[in-house]
Amino acid sequence: MIKDITIGQYFIGDSFMHKLDARMKIILTMVFIVAIFLCKSFPALGLMVLFTIALVLISGVPMKMVLKSLKPIAIIVLFTSVLNIFYVRGGTELVSWRFIHIGTNGIFTALFMAVRIICLVVVSSLLTYTTTPTMLTDALEKLLSPLKLVKVPVATLAMMMTLALRFIPTLIDEIDRITNAQKARGADLDNGGFIKRAKALIPIIVPLFVSSIRRAYELADAMDCRCYTGGNGRTRMKQMKLMPRDFISAAVTALFVAGIIVLNHFFKAVIVR
Amino acid sequence: MPIISAKNITHLYNKGTPSEAVALKDVSIDINKGELVGIIGHTGSGKSTLVQHFNALLKPDSGTVTVDGVDIWSSKRAAHDARFKVGLCFQYPEYQLFEETVYKDISFGPGNMGLPGDEIDRRVRRAAEYVGLQSDLLDKSPFDLSGGEKRRAAIAGVIAMEPEALILDEPTAGLDPAGRDRVLEMIRNYRERTGSAVLLVSHSMEDVARLADKVLVMNNAGVEMFGTVDEVYSHAQRLRDIGLNIPQISKIMYILSSKGYDFGSAYTVERALELITGKAGVRE
Ligand SMILES: Nc1ncnc2c1ncn2[C@@H]1O[C@H](COP(=O)(O)OP(=O)(O)OP(=O)(O)O)[C@@H](O)[C@H]1O
Ligand SMILES: [Mg+2]
């Protein structure tokens, strides 16, 4: 289960998408997410799906890895879809039995929601697959730097995020190690009711906290020893610079958004929201 | 009948992903009851992976593991039993301590076995005695112990299950010489008094020579040699080629014999002393 978490996982590669400037990638991802919720007609939805598939192909990340990032959200997608089918009324009535009414509106809404969530997750995992966590936080720091004017400690926040991301794999390893050690002493983690299972986590959580706190102190000491006094005014080893390919990507994304708006305009909207 | 028997086991990590790695390749080995086997090999040779197969923590991608004659993957029950028949103590086991008191922590394993209260109490006290933890330490929080004491408390947590085979993965890593000697002494004691098989994964060929009956040498995910200490350590050149080093004292004995002073071969300082003083007819 824990291995399914793909956030913060980087897929080593050398594709066009890997080379894009991280700042541009973050902005374009946000634009794409807005575009997702603009889609209201079938042709627009189709264009979005095609664009998403094209992005996956360009990124060079294997389809299998992309599908893996969808696994944890499968339940959510299913749940919202089913809810929409029963909840959204209107359109041509298909089923009408006692209090259950299913209309075309409900089905379309469910379909749109499912496709939208899937595209959203795929595109945002492409961002983390093709951008190293360090590049990501550097880019966020740059993008948020205007907030420094209103005294937001952007550099410190960026450092905290870098550290948090850096320690995700370490923590996952640690959980694995402790789980194995307790299993070797006969801990039963997979059977029993909810309460029993929750209790069975104590032998894992306590050592995890103990070692995390120890690690935090060690890290603080190590940073002190290397004269870390806060992130303000720190320079970067890798300077970020916008290249022609970044502007090309921006233009293509703009075209895509325009396409969605045009298709929405000429075709009938099938969902309300 | 061997207590643990592995037949042609192969293990891959991250199967089916770009980072797939072969950690074990067609490994077969029999461990007999009551034997003390040292497991050595360069780092990444698959020692830890191998021992995790013996108590059903890892499932081989192919091949079978039997404990006490039962294929441990033949049923859920068998896998469950293997956890208790084969006690595995990981490297740096002190990071598994979690209870309020040392006593409670040691009783975690026996408690999971579903033993009655008085039997658990008996086992906890006996395990504490084996590892040399004074009874006043049992009521302390495990987080208040010293590093060496924590290590011994954690080992006691595995011993308290009274497994028929005890596996220790680098139990002396990161301890000072005194702490190391106590742990080794404890292993020898435990083995003598219970007659259990003990598997000792170690980077110290001298420690292994001192304690073990047999030595298993791992190299690149496979078994390189398996035999008595004398058999294995006589292949000094081969051991050096696969990134291992025979003990310093063995080298000295080897140099002495090549210069014409042949006292025989020894792998521990004590044995070398015996041989030299014995042959030369002098007293210490
Ligand atoms: N959880 C894991 N995921 C992926 N690969 C792993 C994992 N654990 C071990 N490996 C790989 O399997 C191989 C064998 O590892 P193993 O831990 O068994 O070696 P070892 O002999 O115990 O080494 P050491 O002496 O350093 O403890 C190594 O190449 C290692 O990189
Ligand atoms: Mg190891």
XYZ file of C-alpha atoms and ligand atoms in Angstrom:
589
model
C 0.000 0.000 0.000
C 2.598 2.498 1.149
C 4.592 1.829 -2.015
C 1.668 3.101 -4.132
C 2.225 6.679 -3.056
C 3.738 8.318 -6.119
C 3.797 11.929 -4.982
C 7.375 13.119 -4.840
C 8.556 10.198 -6.941
C 10.849 11.184 -9.744
C 11.198 9.094 -12.879
C 14.682 9.439 -14.297
C 14.511 10.503 -17.925
C 15.673 12.904 -20.559
C 12.460 13.817 -22.358
C 11.322 17.202 -23.603
C 9.195 17.449 -20.492
C 12.074 16.642 -18.161
C 14.040 19.515 -19.672
C 11.319 22.151 -19.309
C 11.798 24.861 -16.739
C 10.140 23.780 -13.497
C 8.481 27.179 -13.003
C 6.886 26.947 -16.429
C 5.764 23.389 -15.713
C 4.038 24.420 -12.491
C 2.228 27.312 -14.157
C 1.175 25.210 -17.157
C -0.061 22.444 -14.868
C -2.236 24.958 -13.070
C -3.546 26.296 -16.372
C -4.339 22.750 -17.421
C -6.241 22.096 -14.180
C -8.375 25.185 -14.800
C -8.989 23.974 -18.366
C -10.170 20.631 -16.991
C -13.025 22.349 -15.243
C -13.910 24.430 -18.276
C -14.759 21.300 -20.296
C -18.514 21.073 -20.634
C -19.140 19.399 -23.992
C -18.113 15.996 -25.304
C -15.739 17.281 -28.013
C -13.968 19.440 -25.390
C -13.644 16.445 -23.101
C -12.261 14.389 -25.993
C -9.693 17.063 -26.776
C -8.619 17.076 -23.137
C -8.198 13.311 -23.022
C -6.154 13.364 -26.238
C -3.983 16.166 -24.895
C -3.413 14.242 -21.647
C -2.388 11.107 -23.552
C -0.054 13.185 -25.713
C 1.557 14.631 -22.581
C 2.131 11.154 -21.168
C 3.740 10.035 -24.437
C 6.004 13.108 -24.556
C 7.091 12.622 -20.951
C 8.524 9.157 -21.692
C 7.089 7.875 -18.403
C 5.803 4.324 -18.945
C 2.017 3.997 -19.025
C 2.288 1.451 -16.205
C 3.820 3.994 -13.836
C 1.132 6.529 -14.728
C -1.615 4.002 -14.066
C 0.018 3.187 -10.743
C -0.486 6.774 -9.617
C -4.203 6.291 -10.243
C -4.528 3.283 -7.976
C -4.895 5.154 -4.668
C -7.675 7.383 -6.071
C -9.701 4.612 -7.740
C -12.085 4.455 -4.781
C -12.675 8.213 -4.779
C -13.401 8.214 -8.514
C -15.811 5.329 -8.157
C -17.533 6.881 -5.173
C -18.103 10.313 -6.739
C -19.267 8.738 -9.990
C -21.841 6.525 -8.291
C -23.016 9.421 -6.169
C -23.445 11.609 -9.250
C -25.416 8.957 -11.115
C -28.047 8.852 -8.385
C -27.879 12.411 -7.232
C -27.978 14.466 -10.420
C -31.501 14.544 -11.836
C -32.743 15.586 -15.247
C -32.223 14.738 -18.882
C -33.913 11.718 -20.378
C -35.173 9.415 -17.674
C -33.617 5.939 -18.050
C -34.545 4.183 -14.819
C -37.371 5.111 -12.540
C -38.056 2.739 -9.695
C -39.485 3.873 -6.380
C -37.103 6.567 -5.134
C -34.361 5.716 -7.605
C -34.253 7.894 -10.686
C -31.377 7.701 -13.137
C -31.287 10.175 -15.984
C -28.816 10.941 -18.746
C -27.684 14.044 -16.858
C -26.581 11.930 -13.944
C -24.651 9.534 -16.154
C -22.947 12.338 -18.079
C -21.982 14.145 -14.903
C -20.556 10.946 -13.462
C -18.562 10.322 -16.629
C -17.250 13.889 -16.775
C -16.255 13.837 -13.120
C -14.397 10.548 -13.451
C -12.508 11.643 -16.566
C -11.693 15.026 -15.041
C -10.301 13.567 -11.817
C -8.256 11.011 -13.732
C -6.778 13.646 -16.048
C -6.052 15.899 -13.093
C -4.154 13.207 -11.254
C -2.301 12.019 -14.358
C -1.093 15.506 -15.252
C -0.077 16.405 -11.722
C 1.812 13.145 -11.321
C 3.556 13.858 -14.631
C 4.778 17.058 -12.998
C 6.385 15.169 -10.116
C 7.553 12.310 -12.316
C 9.496 14.661 -14.575
C 10.709 17.201 -12.013
C 13.068 16.427 -9.152
C 11.800 17.534 -5.750
C 14.644 20.021 -5.486
C 13.758 21.625 -8.798
C 10.141 21.712 -7.746
C 10.773 23.543 -4.488
C 13.269 25.922 -6.101
C 10.633 26.782 -8.662
C 7.948 27.250 -6.006
C 10.265 29.503 -4.067
C 10.803 31.650 -7.166
C 7.115 31.738 -8.012
C 6.146 32.706 -4.473
C 8.940 35.232 -3.995
C 6.599 38.247 -4.447
C 5.097 37.215 -1.106
C 8.372 38.215 0.547
C 7.161 41.797 0.248
C 4.431 41.031 2.763
C 6.958 39.333 5.078
C 6.103 35.720 4.261
C 9.258 33.619 4.958
C 9.209 32.040 1.499
C 12.797 30.759 1.610
C 12.245 29.015 4.940
C 9.007 27.483 3.742
C 10.763 26.231 0.613
C 13.522 24.676 2.731
C 10.920 22.969 4.913
C 9.248 21.568 1.839
C 12.547 20.368 0.378
C 13.302 18.565 3.629
C 9.829 17.061 3.878
C 10.010 15.715 0.330
C 13.556 14.518 0.882
C 12.458 12.405 3.839
C 9.437 10.700 2.283
C 11.470 7.778 0.849
C 13.507 7.558 4.058
C 10.347 7.301 6.105
C 8.887 4.678 3.791
C 12.061 2.593 4.193
C 11.918 3.069 7.929
C 8.266 1.947 8.086
C 9.201 -1.140 6.082
C 12.090 -1.930 8.411
C 10.116 -1.526 11.616
C 7.137 -3.446 10.212
C 9.407 -6.364 9.344
C 11.030 -6.323 12.767
C 7.651 -6.441 14.500
C 6.335 -9.097 12.133
C 9.359 -11.188 13.047
C 8.084 -11.011 16.614
C 4.718 -12.302 15.481
C 2.871 -8.985 15.121
C -0.318 -9.599 13.166
C -1.108 -6.581 11.024
C -3.493 -8.000 8.465
C -6.200 -9.710 10.502
C -8.878 -8.672 12.916
C -11.394 -5.863 13.120
C -10.779 -2.141 12.876
C -9.883 -1.640 16.556
C -7.524 -4.601 16.575
C -5.770 -3.372 13.454
C -5.455 0.155 14.781
C -3.929 -1.227 17.968
C -1.534 -3.362 15.951
C -0.076 -0.144 14.513
C 1.217 1.061 17.883
C 4.399 -1.081 17.730
C 5.155 0.580 14.386
C 4.166 4.157 15.084
C 6.038 4.537 18.382
C 9.470 3.538 17.002
C 8.761 5.610 13.886
C 8.160 8.741 15.975
C 11.181 8.066 18.143
C 13.476 7.721 15.158
C 11.921 10.684 13.313
C 12.526 12.963 16.273
C 16.069 11.681 16.631
C 16.612 12.274 12.932
C 15.208 15.794 13.134
C 17.671 16.691 15.901
C 20.563 15.208 13.957
C 19.554 17.099 10.836
C 19.267 20.354 12.775
C 22.760 19.816 14.173
C 24.148 18.981 10.750
C 22.617 22.144 9.288
C 24.004 24.211 12.169
C 27.450 22.744 11.603
C 27.304 23.875 8.011
C 26.364 27.378 9.098
C 22.783 27.410 7.890
C 21.262 30.650 9.146
C 18.055 30.762 7.174
C 17.307 30.642 3.505
C 17.294 34.363 2.648
C 19.848 35.423 0.093
C 21.015 31.881 -0.647
C 22.117 31.390 -4.208
C 21.520 28.293 -6.313
C 23.974 25.941 -7.898
C 21.657 25.527 -10.886
C 20.255 28.815 -12.136
C 16.878 28.622 -13.787
C 16.590 30.135 -17.225
C 13.679 30.173 -19.629
C 14.507 28.593 -22.999
C 12.679 28.652 -26.349
C 11.123 25.265 -25.544
C 9.430 26.787 -22.499
C 7.742 29.414 -24.664
C 6.736 26.785 -27.225
C 5.058 24.737 -24.477
C 3.270 27.826 -23.194
C 1.987 28.581 -26.688
C 0.774 25.000 -27.206
C -1.019 25.035 -23.858
C -2.644 28.361 -24.727
C -3.849 26.855 -28.021
C -5.263 23.903 -26.106
C -7.207 26.137 -23.733
C -8.495 28.184 -26.674
C -9.569 24.918 -28.340
C -11.551 23.911 -25.273
C -13.293 27.267 -25.111
C -14.143 27.174 -28.839
C -15.469 23.603 -28.653
C -17.571 24.506 -25.623
C -18.991 27.440 -27.541
C -20.029 25.456 -30.625
C -21.255 22.257 -29.006
C -23.973 21.678 -26.485
C -22.921 21.633 -22.859
C -23.985 18.310 -21.352
C -23.288 19.089 -17.717
C -24.253 22.016 -15.591
C -21.140 22.405 -13.498
C 16.166 -33.683 9.323
C 17.478 -30.138 8.938
C 15.645 -27.420 10.861
C 15.804 -24.999 7.932
C 16.138 -26.098 4.358
C 16.099 -23.851 1.299
C 15.862 -25.344 -2.175
C 16.757 -23.342 -5.283
C 15.366 -20.084 -3.992
C 15.518 -16.992 -6.163
C 14.460 -13.532 -5.095
C 13.994 -10.360 -7.118
C 13.419 -6.919 -5.612
C 11.096 -4.486 -7.415
C 10.010 -7.154 -9.832
C 8.778 -5.778 -13.131
C 10.086 -2.228 -12.654
C 13.169 -0.561 -14.138
C 14.977 -0.995 -10.818
C 14.507 -4.763 -10.719
C 17.438 -6.433 -8.941
C 18.349 -10.072 -8.409
C 19.087 -10.444 -4.703
C 19.216 -14.255 -4.570
C 19.934 -16.622 -7.417
C 19.234 -20.332 -7.065
C 20.312 -20.685 -3.446
C 20.096 -24.072 -1.718
C 21.178 -24.722 1.838
C 20.410 -26.974 4.812
C 20.822 -25.832 8.405
C 20.863 -28.678 10.927
C 19.372 -28.585 14.414
C 21.703 -27.111 17.009
C 24.277 -25.902 14.494
C 25.916 -22.497 14.799
C 26.367 -21.171 11.291
C 28.206 -17.963 10.476
C 27.084 -16.139 7.327
C 29.612 -13.884 5.670
C 29.792 -12.078 2.350
C 30.533 -8.641 0.939
C 27.960 -5.899 1.356
C 24.955 -6.410 -0.947
C 25.699 -10.107 -1.429
C 22.211 -11.075 -0.251
C 22.770 -12.159 3.370
C 19.908 -10.186 4.865
C 17.625 -11.138 2.001
C 18.412 -14.819 2.509
C 17.698 -14.868 6.238
C 14.382 -13.074 5.765
C 13.254 -16.048 3.712
C 13.748 -18.390 6.643
C 10.943 -16.946 8.781
C 8.489 -16.203 5.957
C 9.050 -12.452 5.859
C 10.022 -12.646 2.204
C 8.495 -15.039 -0.272
C 10.894 -16.535 -2.818
C 10.031 -15.878 -6.469
C 10.872 -19.509 -7.088
C 12.056 -22.397 -4.929
C 10.890 -23.630 -1.537
C 11.803 -23.075 2.088
C 10.982 -25.729 4.668
C 11.199 -25.259 8.425
C 11.130 -28.404 10.521
C 9.988 -30.369 7.477
C 7.049 -28.097 6.617
C 6.962 -25.974 3.462
C 6.369 -22.550 5.005
C 4.363 -21.271 2.027
C 2.096 -24.307 1.836
C -0.504 -22.666 4.101
C -1.145 -19.514 6.087
C -0.743 -21.504 9.259
C 2.701 -22.770 8.219
C 3.937 -19.236 7.474
C 2.593 -18.101 10.845
C 4.346 -20.968 12.665
C 7.631 -20.246 10.887
C 7.673 -16.752 12.455
C 7.903 -18.345 15.901
C 10.052 -21.365 15.087
C 12.649 -19.170 13.466
C 13.427 -16.032 15.458
C 14.929 -13.247 13.364
C 16.663 -10.316 14.943
C 17.371 -7.516 12.455
C 20.363 -5.233 12.260
C 20.037 -2.400 14.808
C 17.136 -4.132 16.568
C 16.988 -1.385 19.218
C 14.810 0.618 16.795
C 11.990 -1.864 17.274
C 11.523 -1.125 21.005
C 8.186 0.542 21.668
C 6.640 -0.448 25.004
C 6.535 1.505 28.249
C 8.821 -0.919 30.041
C 11.528 -3.328 28.982
C 9.507 -6.159 30.518
C 6.464 -5.404 28.365
C 8.598 -5.083 25.275
C 10.247 -8.465 25.731
C 6.821 -10.031 26.319
C 5.497 -8.742 22.954
C 6.668 -11.825 21.033
C 5.523 -14.476 23.531
C 2.236 -12.544 23.885
C 1.671 -12.795 20.136
C 2.188 -16.538 20.421
C -0.879 -16.674 22.652
C 0.921 -18.214 25.639
C -0.587 -18.138 29.139
C 0.516 -15.343 31.486
C 2.773 -17.337 33.789
C 4.569 -18.921 30.844
C 5.155 -15.462 29.348
C 6.549 -14.250 32.671
C 8.894 -17.237 32.862
C 10.145 -16.660 29.317
C 10.684 -12.949 29.744
C 12.768 -13.470 32.873
C 14.760 -16.258 31.284
C 15.438 -14.242 28.121
C 16.566 -11.283 30.226
C 18.919 -13.593 32.065
C 20.373 -15.028 28.844
C 21.247 -11.568 27.555
C 22.477 -10.413 30.970
C 19.906 -7.716 31.738
C 19.544 -7.159 35.486
C 15.986 -7.571 36.718
C 15.819 -3.964 37.964
C 16.197 -2.844 34.331
C 13.007 -4.682 33.383
C 10.793 -1.979 34.888
C 12.617 0.871 33.176
C 11.517 2.497 29.941
C 13.483 0.971 27.060
C 14.308 4.492 25.903
C 16.238 5.136 29.136
C 18.717 2.306 28.573
C 22.230 2.687 27.190
C 22.901 1.691 23.587
C 24.341 -1.715 24.470
C 21.516 -2.433 26.929
C 18.912 -1.481 24.321
C 20.523 -3.886 21.881
C 20.427 -6.717 24.422
C 16.818 -5.923 25.403
C 15.804 -6.106 21.748
C 17.604 -9.409 21.255
C 15.863 -10.704 24.384
C 12.556 -9.821 22.702
C 13.342 -12.371 20.004
C 14.906 -14.965 22.305
C 11.799 -14.893 24.523
C 9.887 -16.624 21.742
C 12.292 -19.526 22.314
C 12.721 -20.235 18.611
C 14.270 -23.473 17.411
C 16.536 -21.439 15.201
C 17.755 -17.971 16.124
C 19.005 -15.670 13.386
C 20.982 -12.561 14.267
C 21.714 -10.066 11.493
C 24.931 -8.264 12.413
C 24.142 -8.180 16.137
C 27.399 -6.438 17.024
C 27.220 -3.591 14.474
C 27.941 -0.237 16.058
C 28.810 -1.560 19.528
C 32.008 -0.826 21.432
C 34.437 -3.758 21.972
C 33.051 -4.517 25.438
C 29.452 -4.481 24.189
C 30.472 -6.662 21.264
C 32.099 -9.265 23.496
C 29.007 -9.395 25.711
C 26.725 -10.012 22.756
C 28.983 -12.754 21.395
C 29.260 -14.340 24.835
C 25.488 -14.214 25.076
C 25.083 -15.996 21.743
C 27.429 -18.759 22.834
C 25.587 -19.123 26.164
C 22.214 -19.224 24.554
C 23.272 -21.863 22.090
C 24.879 -24.061 24.749
C 21.943 -23.901 27.120
C 19.084 -24.299 24.645
C 20.662 -26.350 21.893
C 18.943 -24.159 19.278
C 20.443 -23.596 15.889
C 21.948 -20.114 15.571
C 22.666 -18.232 12.364
C 25.022 -15.329 12.764
C 25.348 -12.806 9.948
C 28.583 -10.942 10.483
C 31.236 -8.855 8.799
C 33.858 -10.011 11.272
C 35.491 -13.210 10.080
C 37.269 -13.456 13.400
C 34.017 -13.450 15.378
C 32.631 -16.100 13.059
C 35.778 -18.227 13.441
C 35.491 -17.936 17.205
C 31.860 -19.013 17.455
C 30.698 -20.923 14.417
C 30.720 -24.625 13.530
C 30.082 -23.919 9.872
C 30.435 -20.947 7.594
C 28.236 -19.914 4.699
C 29.916 -17.554 2.253
C 27.620 -15.502 0.035
C 28.824 -13.829 -3.137
C 26.787 -11.934 -5.747
C 23.392 -13.326 -4.728
C 24.614 -16.927 -4.609
C 26.291 -19.386 -2.260
C 30.055 -19.315 -2.768
C 31.078 -21.851 -0.112
C 29.464 -23.737 2.733
C 31.483 -25.882 5.091
C 33.374 -26.029 8.360
C 35.446 -23.073 9.474
C 38.663 -24.889 8.555
C 37.473 -25.844 5.090
C 36.222 -22.386 4.225
C 39.050 -20.347 5.729
C 41.659 -22.424 3.934
C 40.561 -20.803 0.658
C 42.138 -17.520 1.692
C 42.906 -16.374 -1.840
C 39.378 -17.002 -3.077
C 37.879 -15.225 -0.058
C 40.094 -12.231 -0.772
C 38.998 -12.236 -4.424
C 35.332 -11.905 -3.470
C 35.997 -8.923 -1.240
C 36.457 -10.658 2.102
C 39.480 -10.677 4.287
C 40.697 -13.508 6.452
C 41.556 -12.481 10.031
C 44.893 -10.740 10.597
C 46.130 -13.547 12.804
C 45.540 -16.071 10.019
C 47.735 -13.983 7.754
C 50.476 -13.940 10.373
C 50.305 -17.721 10.776
C 50.420 -18.053 7.011
C 53.508 -15.850 6.735
C 55.187 -17.753 9.581
C 54.623 -21.086 7.881
C 55.910 -19.778 4.540
C 59.099 -18.752 6.377
C 59.522 -22.245 7.698
C 57.821 -21.912 11.097
C 54.790 -24.127 10.547
C 52.476 -24.108 13.550
C 49.350 -24.986 11.573
C 46.609 -22.508 10.754
C 44.575 -20.489 13.246
C 41.775 -17.952 12.876
C 41.655 -16.564 16.391
C 44.387 -15.088 18.536
C 43.681 -17.592 21.328
C 44.088 -20.569 19.028
C 47.295 -19.150 17.535
C 48.708 -18.703 21.011
C 47.844 -22.291 21.888
C 49.482 -23.619 18.766
C 52.642 -21.584 19.094
C 53.171 -22.105 22.826
C 52.265 -25.781 22.468
C 54.713 -26.446 19.694
C 57.532 -24.390 21.057
C 57.090 -26.046 24.434
C 56.979 -22.741 26.298
C 54.572 -21.409 28.855
C 52.849 -18.037 28.770
N 14.075 -3.408 -0.087
C 14.899 -3.517 -1.150
N 14.525 -3.037 -2.352
C 15.329 -3.163 -3.418
N 16.529 -3.741 -3.421
C 16.973 -4.222 -2.262
C 16.184 -4.139 -1.059
N 16.876 -4.718 -0.057
C 18.030 -5.134 -0.597
N 18.096 -4.844 -1.916
C 19.205 -5.189 -2.829
O 19.403 -6.589 -2.781
C 20.780 -6.914 -2.714
C 21.069 -7.764 -1.497
O 20.825 -7.001 -0.337
P 21.025 -7.544 1.132
O 20.480 -6.503 2.062
O 20.464 -8.911 1.236
O 22.607 -7.595 1.248
P 23.521 -7.911 2.511
O 24.404 -9.026 2.111
O 22.690 -8.085 3.723
O 24.402 -6.599 2.627
P 24.963 -5.860 3.950
O 26.185 -6.598 4.350
O 25.292 -4.489 3.454
O 23.882 -5.873 4.980
C 21.524 -5.595 -2.717
O 22.022 -5.389 -4.026
C 20.498 -4.569 -2.355
O 20.758 -3.357 -3.026
Mg 22.421 -6.965 5.568
